[in-house]
Amino acid sequence: MSGERQRAMRHTRQRCEVCGGPVFFDASQRVRVCSSCGLVQSGRGKSDFSLRDVMSELQFTNTLEELAARLNASDWEVERAVLLMQKEGLVEIRGNRVILTAKGRRALLRDLSD
């Protein structure tokens, strides 16, 4: 991981409200993400959705607007989560479409089998 990426993702002293795992702050996207379950928190004081939720909803829709509607979240929150997933190599963004990569499909299948 590059030094710039490590600086952008700082661990906090917070614990995830769902699984109790460590939470890091992604400064580039201004969101808090649990490193165990992938819960995304926008800083509004409530948990919004997890990266797992985004990946499972991508099976049924492929645009940011449709994804935001299905997750009952704001477009900007979903966009930040998708950009974070793109940095991790889980999705590919082509115009307005969001597509799961092979790595993302494997992660989704692994999560569904649990």
XYZ file of C-alpha atoms in Angstrom, residues 5 7-10 24-33 40-43 76-85:
29
model
C -3.012 5.698 0.694
C -2.142 8.463 5.254
C -5.582 8.742 3.699
C -6.880 5.772 5.733
C -6.312 6.419 9.425
C -10.773 3.633 9.963
C -11.367 7.073 8.534
C -10.871 7.389 4.786
C -9.855 11.037 4.478
C -10.080 11.056 0.695
C -13.770 10.089 0.806
C -14.587 11.621 4.222
C -16.292 8.479 5.492
C -15.645 6.023 8.296
C -15.453 2.364 7.290
C -19.843 2.804 5.852
C -20.649 5.782 8.078
C -20.948 9.200 6.519
C -20.513 11.104 9.761
C -23.010 11.365 -2.707
C -22.826 8.717 0.053
C -23.116 5.892 -2.451
C -20.641 7.597 -4.783
C -18.059 7.820 -2.003
C -18.530 4.162 -1.109
C -18.210 3.156 -4.771
C -15.033 5.237 -5.146
C -13.596 3.519 -2.082
C -14.516 0.139 -3.580
